[in-house]
Coordinates of C-alpha atoms in Angstrom, one line a residue:
M1 CA -16.0 -20.2 -11.5
G2 CA -15.9 -24.0 -11.6
E3 CA -17.4 -26.6 -9.3
V4 CA -14.8 -26.5 -6.5
I5 CA -12.7 -24.0 -4.7
T6 CA -9.1 -23.8 -5.8
L7 CA -6.0 -22.0 -4.4
A8 CA -6.5 -19.3 -7.0
H9 CA -9.9 -18.4 -5.4
G10 CA -8.1 -17.2 -2.3
A11 CA -5.2 -15.5 -3.9
G12 CA -6.4 -12.0 -4.4
G13 CA -6.6 -12.0 -8.2
S14 CA -9.3 -12.2 -10.8
A15 CA -10.4 -15.6 -9.8
M16 CA -11.1 -14.4 -6.2
E17 CA -12.9 -11.3 -7.5
E18 CA -15.2 -13.5 -9.6
L19 CA -16.0 -15.7 -6.6
I20 CA -16.8 -12.7 -4.5
R21 CA -18.9 -10.9 -7.0
D22 CA -20.8 -13.9 -8.4
L23 CA -21.2 -16.0 -5.2
I24 CA -20.5 -14.2 -2.0
L25 CA -22.0 -10.7 -2.6
P26 CA -25.4 -12.1 -3.8
S27 CA -25.6 -14.4 -0.8
F28 CA -26.0 -11.5 1.7
S29 CA -29.0 -9.2 1.9
L30 CA -27.9 -6.4 4.3
K31 CA -24.4 -5.0 3.3
K32 CA -24.2 -1.6 4.9
V33 CA -25.1 0.0 8.2
L34 CA -25.1 3.5 9.9
D35 CA -24.2 5.4 6.7
G36 CA -20.8 3.7 6.4
V37 CA -18.8 1.9 3.8
G38 CA -20.3 -1.6 3.2
L39 CA -19.6 -4.9 1.6
E40 CA -20.5 -3.8 -1.9
E41 CA -17.6 -1.3 -2.0
L42 CA -15.2 -4.2 -1.7
D43 CA -12.6 -2.0 -0.1
D44 CA -9.9 -3.0 2.4
G45 CA -12.5 -2.8 5.2
A46 CA -15.8 -1.2 6.1
S47 CA -17.0 1.6 8.4
V48 CA -19.8 2.8 10.6
R49 CA -20.7 6.4 11.4
L50 CA -21.3 7.3 15.0
G51 CA -22.2 10.9 15.3
S52 CA -19.3 13.0 13.9
T53 CA -16.9 10.0 14.1
E54 CA -16.4 7.3 11.5
I55 CA -15.1 4.0 12.7
V56 CA -13.2 1.9 10.2
I57 CA -13.2 -1.9 10.6
S58 CA -11.2 -4.6 8.8
I59 CA -10.8 -8.3 9.1
D60 CA -8.3 -10.7 7.6
G61 CA -7.3 -14.4 7.9
H62 CA -3.6 -15.5 7.8
T63 CA -2.4 -18.9 6.7
V64 CA 1.2 -18.2 5.7
D65 CA 3.7 -21.0 5.0
P66 CA 6.3 -21.2 6.6
I67 CA 5.0 -19.6 9.7
F68 CA 8.5 -18.3 10.6
F69 CA 10.3 -16.6 7.7
P70 CA 13.1 -14.0 7.2
G71 CA 11.9 -10.7 8.5
G72 CA 8.9 -11.9 10.5
D73 CA 6.4 -14.6 11.3
I74 CA 2.6 -15.2 11.2
G75 CA 2.1 -13.2 14.4
R76 CA 3.7 -10.0 13.0
L77 CA 1.9 -10.6 9.7
A78 CA -1.5 -10.9 11.4
V79 CA -1.2 -7.6 13.2
S80 CA 0.6 -5.7 10.5
G81 CA -1.8 -6.8 7.7
T82 CA -4.9 -5.7 9.6
V83 CA -3.3 -2.4 10.8
N84 CA -2.4 -1.7 7.2
D85 CA -5.9 -2.4 5.9
V86 CA -7.3 0.1 8.3
A87 CA -4.6 2.6 7.6
V88 CA -5.0 2.6 3.8
M89 CA -8.6 3.6 4.4
G90 CA -7.3 6.7 5.9
A91 CA -8.0 5.7 9.5
R92 CA -5.8 5.8 12.6
P93 CA -5.6 2.1 13.9
I94 CA -6.5 1.9 17.6
A95 CA -7.3 -1.7 18.4
I96 CA -7.0 -5.4 17.3
L97 CA -9.1 -8.4 18.1
D98 CA -7.7 -11.9 17.1
A99 CA -8.8 -15.5 16.8
I100 CA -6.0 -18.1 16.9
V101 CA -6.6 -21.7 15.8
V102 CA -3.7 -24.2 16.3
E103 CA -3.2 -27.8 15.5
E104 CA -3.1 -30.4 18.3
G105 CA 0.6 -30.9 19.2
F106 CA 1.6 -27.4 18.2
P107 CA 4.7 -26.4 20.3
I108 CA 4.0 -24.0 23.2
S109 CA 7.4 -22.4 22.5
D110 CA 6.3 -21.5 19.0
L111 CA 3.0 -20.1 20.2
K112 CA 4.9 -17.9 22.7
R113 CA 7.2 -16.7 19.9
I114 CA 4.1 -15.8 17.8
L115 CA 2.4 -14.0 20.6
K116 CA 5.6 -12.0 21.3
S117 CA 5.7 -11.0 17.7
M118 CA 2.0 -9.9 17.8
D119 CA 2.7 -7.8 20.8
E120 CA 5.8 -6.2 19.3
A121 CA 3.9 -5.3 16.0
A122 CA 1.0 -3.9 18.0
R123 CA 3.2 -1.7 20.2
E124 CA 5.0 -0.6 17.0
A125 CA 1.7 0.6 15.6
D126 CA 0.4 1.8 19.0
V127 CA -2.7 -0.4 18.9
A128 CA -4.2 -2.4 21.7
I129 CA -5.1 -6.1 21.4
I130 CA -8.4 -5.9 23.3
S131 CA -10.0 -9.3 22.8
G132 CA -9.7 -12.6 21.1
D133 CA -10.5 -16.3 20.8
F134 CA -8.4 -19.5 20.9
K135 CA -9.2 -22.9 19.4
C136 CA -7.4 -26.2 19.0
M137 CA -8.2 -28.6 16.2
P138 CA -7.3 -32.3 16.1
K139 CA -4.0 -33.2 14.5
G140 CA -4.2 -33.1 10.7
H141 CA -7.3 -30.9 10.6
V142 CA -5.4 -27.6 10.3
D143 CA -1.9 -26.8 9.1
K144 CA 0.0 -25.7 12.3
V145 CA -1.8 -22.4 13.0
V146 CA -4.3 -20.0 11.5
I147 CA -4.8 -16.5 12.8
A148 CA -7.6 -14.1 12.0
T149 CA -7.4 -10.4 13.1
C150 CA -10.0 -7.7 13.2
G151 CA -8.9 -4.1 13.3
L152 CA -10.6 -0.9 14.4
G153 CA -9.6 2.7 13.5
I154 CA -10.9 6.2 13.4
A155 CA -11.1 8.1 10.1
F156 CA -8.2 10.6 10.2
H157 CA -9.9 13.4 8.1
G158 CA -13.4 12.5 9.1
R159 CA -14.3 10.2 6.2
P160 CA -12.5 7.1 4.9
V161 CA -10.3 7.1 1.8
L162 CA -11.7 4.6 -0.7
D163 CA -9.9 2.8 -3.4
S164 CA -12.5 4.1 -5.9
G165 CA -11.6 7.8 -5.6
A166 CA -8.7 8.2 -8.1
K167 CA -9.0 11.1 -10.5
P168 CA -7.3 11.9 -13.9
G169 CA -4.1 13.7 -13.2
D170 CA -3.4 12.0 -9.9
K171 CA 0.2 11.0 -9.3
V172 CA 0.8 7.3 -8.3
V173 CA 3.0 7.2 -5.1
V174 CA 4.6 4.0 -3.8
T175 CA 6.1 4.1 -0.4
G176 CA 8.6 1.3 -0.5
P177 CA 10.2 -1.6 -2.4
I178 CA 7.8 -4.0 -4.1
G179 CA 7.7 -7.8 -4.0
E180 CA 9.8 -8.2 -0.8
H181 CA 7.5 -10.4 1.2
G182 CA 6.6 -12.9 -1.5
A183 CA 10.1 -13.2 -2.8
A184 CA 11.5 -13.8 0.7
L185 CA 9.0 -16.6 1.3
L186 CA 9.6 -18.2 -2.1
A187 CA 13.4 -18.1 -1.5
V188 CA 13.2 -19.8 1.9
R189 CA 10.8 -22.4 0.6
E190 CA 13.1 -23.3 -2.2
G191 CA 16.3 -23.1 -0.2
L192 CA 17.8 -20.3 -2.4
E193 CA 20.9 -18.5 -1.2
L194 CA 21.3 -15.1 -3.0
E195 CA 23.7 -12.3 -2.7
G196 CA 22.1 -9.4 -0.8
E197 CA 19.7 -9.5 2.1
L198 CA 16.3 -10.9 1.2
R199 CA 13.7 -10.4 4.0
S200 CA 10.0 -9.8 4.2
D201 CA 9.0 -6.2 4.4
V202 CA 6.1 -7.1 6.8
A203 CA 5.4 -4.1 9.0
P204 CA 2.6 -1.9 10.3
V205 CA 2.9 1.2 8.2
W206 CA 0.6 3.7 9.9
D207 CA 3.6 6.0 10.6
T208 CA 4.0 6.5 6.9
V209 CA 0.3 6.8 6.1
E210 CA -0.2 9.3 8.9
A211 CA 2.6 11.5 7.5
M212 CA 1.1 11.3 4.0
L213 CA -2.4 12.2 5.3
V214 CA -1.0 15.2 7.2
A215 CA 1.0 16.4 4.2
A216 CA -1.9 16.0 1.7
G217 CA -4.5 17.5 3.9
P218 CA -8.2 16.6 3.8
G219 CA -9.1 15.3 0.3
G220 CA -5.5 15.3 -1.0
I221 CA -5.2 11.5 -1.2
H222 CA -7.9 10.2 -3.4
A223 CA -7.2 6.4 -3.2
M224 CA -5.0 4.0 -1.3
K225 CA -4.2 0.3 -1.0
D226 CA -1.6 -2.0 0.4
P227 CA -0.5 -4.2 -2.5
T228 CA -0.7 -7.6 -0.7
R229 CA -2.0 -10.6 -2.6
G230 CA -1.6 -10.1 -6.4
G231 CA 1.0 -7.3 -5.6
L232 CA 1.1 -3.9 -7.2
A233 CA -0.5 -5.2 -10.4
S234 CA -3.6 -6.3 -8.6
A235 CA -3.8 -3.1 -6.5
L236 CA -3.5 -0.7 -9.4
N237 CA -6.0 -2.6 -11.5
E238 CA -8.5 -2.5 -8.7
I239 CA -8.1 1.2 -8.2
A240 CA -8.3 1.9 -12.0
A241 CA -11.4 -0.3 -12.5
K242 CA -13.3 1.1 -9.5
S243 CA -12.3 4.8 -10.2
G244 CA -12.9 4.8 -13.9
V245 CA -9.4 5.9 -14.8
S246 CA -6.4 4.4 -16.5
I247 CA -3.1 4.2 -14.6
W248 CA 0.3 4.6 -16.3
I249 CA 3.5 3.7 -14.5
D250 CA 7.2 4.0 -15.5
E251 CA 9.3 0.9 -15.1
P252 CA 12.6 2.9 -14.4
E253 CA 10.8 4.4 -11.3
L254 CA 9.7 1.1 -9.7
P255 CA 11.4 0.6 -6.3
L256 CA 12.6 -3.0 -7.0
R257 CA 15.6 -4.3 -5.2
E258 CA 18.0 -6.7 -7.0
P259 CA 17.5 -9.8 -4.8
V260 CA 13.8 -9.6 -5.5
R261 CA 14.4 -9.2 -9.2
A262 CA 16.7 -12.2 -9.2
V263 CA 14.1 -14.5 -7.5
C264 CA 11.4 -13.4 -9.9
E265 CA 13.7 -14.1 -12.9
I266 CA 14.6 -17.5 -11.6
F267 CA 11.0 -18.6 -11.3
G268 CA 9.6 -16.6 -14.2
I269 CA 7.4 -14.4 -12.0
D270 CA 6.4 -10.8 -12.7
P271 CA 7.6 -8.8 -9.6
L272 CA 4.5 -6.6 -10.1
E273 CA 2.4 -9.6 -9.0
V274 CA 4.3 -10.5 -5.9
T275 CA 3.0 -9.7 -2.4
C276 CA 4.2 -6.7 -0.4
E277 CA 3.4 -6.5 3.3
G278 CA 5.0 -3.1 4.3
C279 CA 4.2 -0.9 1.3
V280 CA 1.4 1.5 0.3
V281 CA 0.3 2.7 -3.1
A282 CA -1.7 6.0 -3.2
L283 CA -3.3 8.1 -5.9
V284 CA -2.5 11.7 -4.9
D285 CA -3.6 15.1 -6.1
P286 CA -0.7 16.4 -8.2
E287 CA -0.6 19.7 -6.3
V288 CA 0.5 17.9 -3.1
A289 CA 2.2 14.8 -4.5
E290 CA 5.8 16.0 -3.9
E291 CA 5.0 17.0 -0.4
V292 CA 3.4 13.6 0.3
V293 CA 6.5 11.8 -1.0
E294 CA 8.8 14.0 1.1
A295 CA 6.7 13.4 4.2
A296 CA 6.7 9.6 3.6
R297 CA 10.5 9.5 3.1
K298 CA 11.0 10.9 6.6
T299 CA 9.2 7.9 8.2
R300 CA 10.6 4.5 9.1
H301 CA 8.6 2.6 6.5
G302 CA 8.5 5.2 3.7
R303 CA 12.2 5.9 3.0
M304 CA 12.0 4.7 -0.6
A305 CA 8.8 6.6 -1.4
R306 CA 8.5 7.9 -5.0
I307 CA 6.2 8.9 -7.8
I308 CA 6.0 6.1 -10.3
G309 CA 3.3 7.3 -12.7
E310 CA -0.1 9.0 -13.1
A311 CA -3.8 8.5 -13.7
R312 CA -5.5 9.5 -17.0
A313 CA -9.1 9.8 -18.3
E314 CA -8.6 7.8 -21.5
R315 CA -8.9 4.0 -21.6
P316 CA -10.6 3.8 -18.1
G317 CA -10.0 0.6 -16.0
K318 CA -6.7 -0.2 -17.7
V319 CA -3.1 -0.2 -16.3
F320 CA 0.0 0.3 -18.5
M321 CA 3.7 0.4 -17.9
R322 CA 6.2 2.4 -20.0
T323 CA 9.1 0.0 -20.2
L324 CA 12.9 0.5 -19.9
V325 CA 13.3 0.1 -23.6
G326 CA 10.7 2.8 -24.5
G327 CA 7.7 0.6 -25.2
T328 CA 4.4 0.3 -23.4
R329 CA 2.8 -2.9 -22.1
P330 CA -0.5 -3.5 -20.4
I331 CA -0.4 -4.6 -16.7
T332 CA -3.4 -7.0 -16.1
R333 CA -4.7 -8.3 -12.9
P334 CA -3.3 -11.7 -12.2
L335 CA -5.5 -14.8 -11.9
G336 CA -4.2 -15.3 -8.4
E337 CA -1.1 -14.8 -6.3
P338 CA 1.8 -16.7 -8.0
I339 CA 3.2 -17.8 -4.6
P340 CA 0.5 -19.6 -2.7
R341 CA 0.0 -19.3 1.1
V342 CA 1.9 -16.0 1.2
C343 CA -0.2 -14.2 3.8

């Protein structure tokens, strides 16, 4: 783990997992309450059970650079990211709380722009922003603005969907193009001009998740994640390891747009490791997988949904990709996100 914190420790890969398991988890004594999902599950959020209702809660911090980027800004990202963390646990998002920390001298006009984006994303997801906090740090003590958001939701089918529930035979469903957010940020940082539109996919995707949950019925979706830091590679490896299955995906089926592929080739980055902010990956019962895909495709944020592979019993905890040339290569969890400060 080393003696100091590095950027890799906050990047969603194996370095962060090691820090959480070896340092953070052992530091806390009480990790679960009211028969809910707790800290030790290391899911996208937690839950508490109140009578017949299970409330799902998630919290996230956002330090993206630049704070304004093609397709969105830190405000839209802060609301969308937390809405999506609640949604992929199979819960209808209903409310957001936020904490905003700005640097002394931060332009009021930029803050207004960020707040407007937060409101637009919240209205898009039909969630209320019900409380919050605001702080200002001396100049040089924080980089422009940091936003933390906490989301609340109600489990749609009565119990949350965990990322540890995948089963052999499940189909792997991805709802949209991969790598869009990270590639867009990298391109704007480096001043790249490419043919074709390259914009972040940042969006609250409850509309798509809700349609999938309805189509699948109770118990039809066994695991879900939004592939943010570490991208699809990290999300699939986490599901495989927690569920005790292997996951096999097909390269020709990956929803990867050409501008994203070009950015990744220029910088030598695997697009499977690049952050998505408007995409969901789900492990779905094969009997309802086609219906789930069709339902997702009818929504605003799921038009490119498709089946990209399946789960198997052999070689549990591993992820493999069948390549375009007919070979098979392992997909490992990245050490960290290859593009720092991406969310």
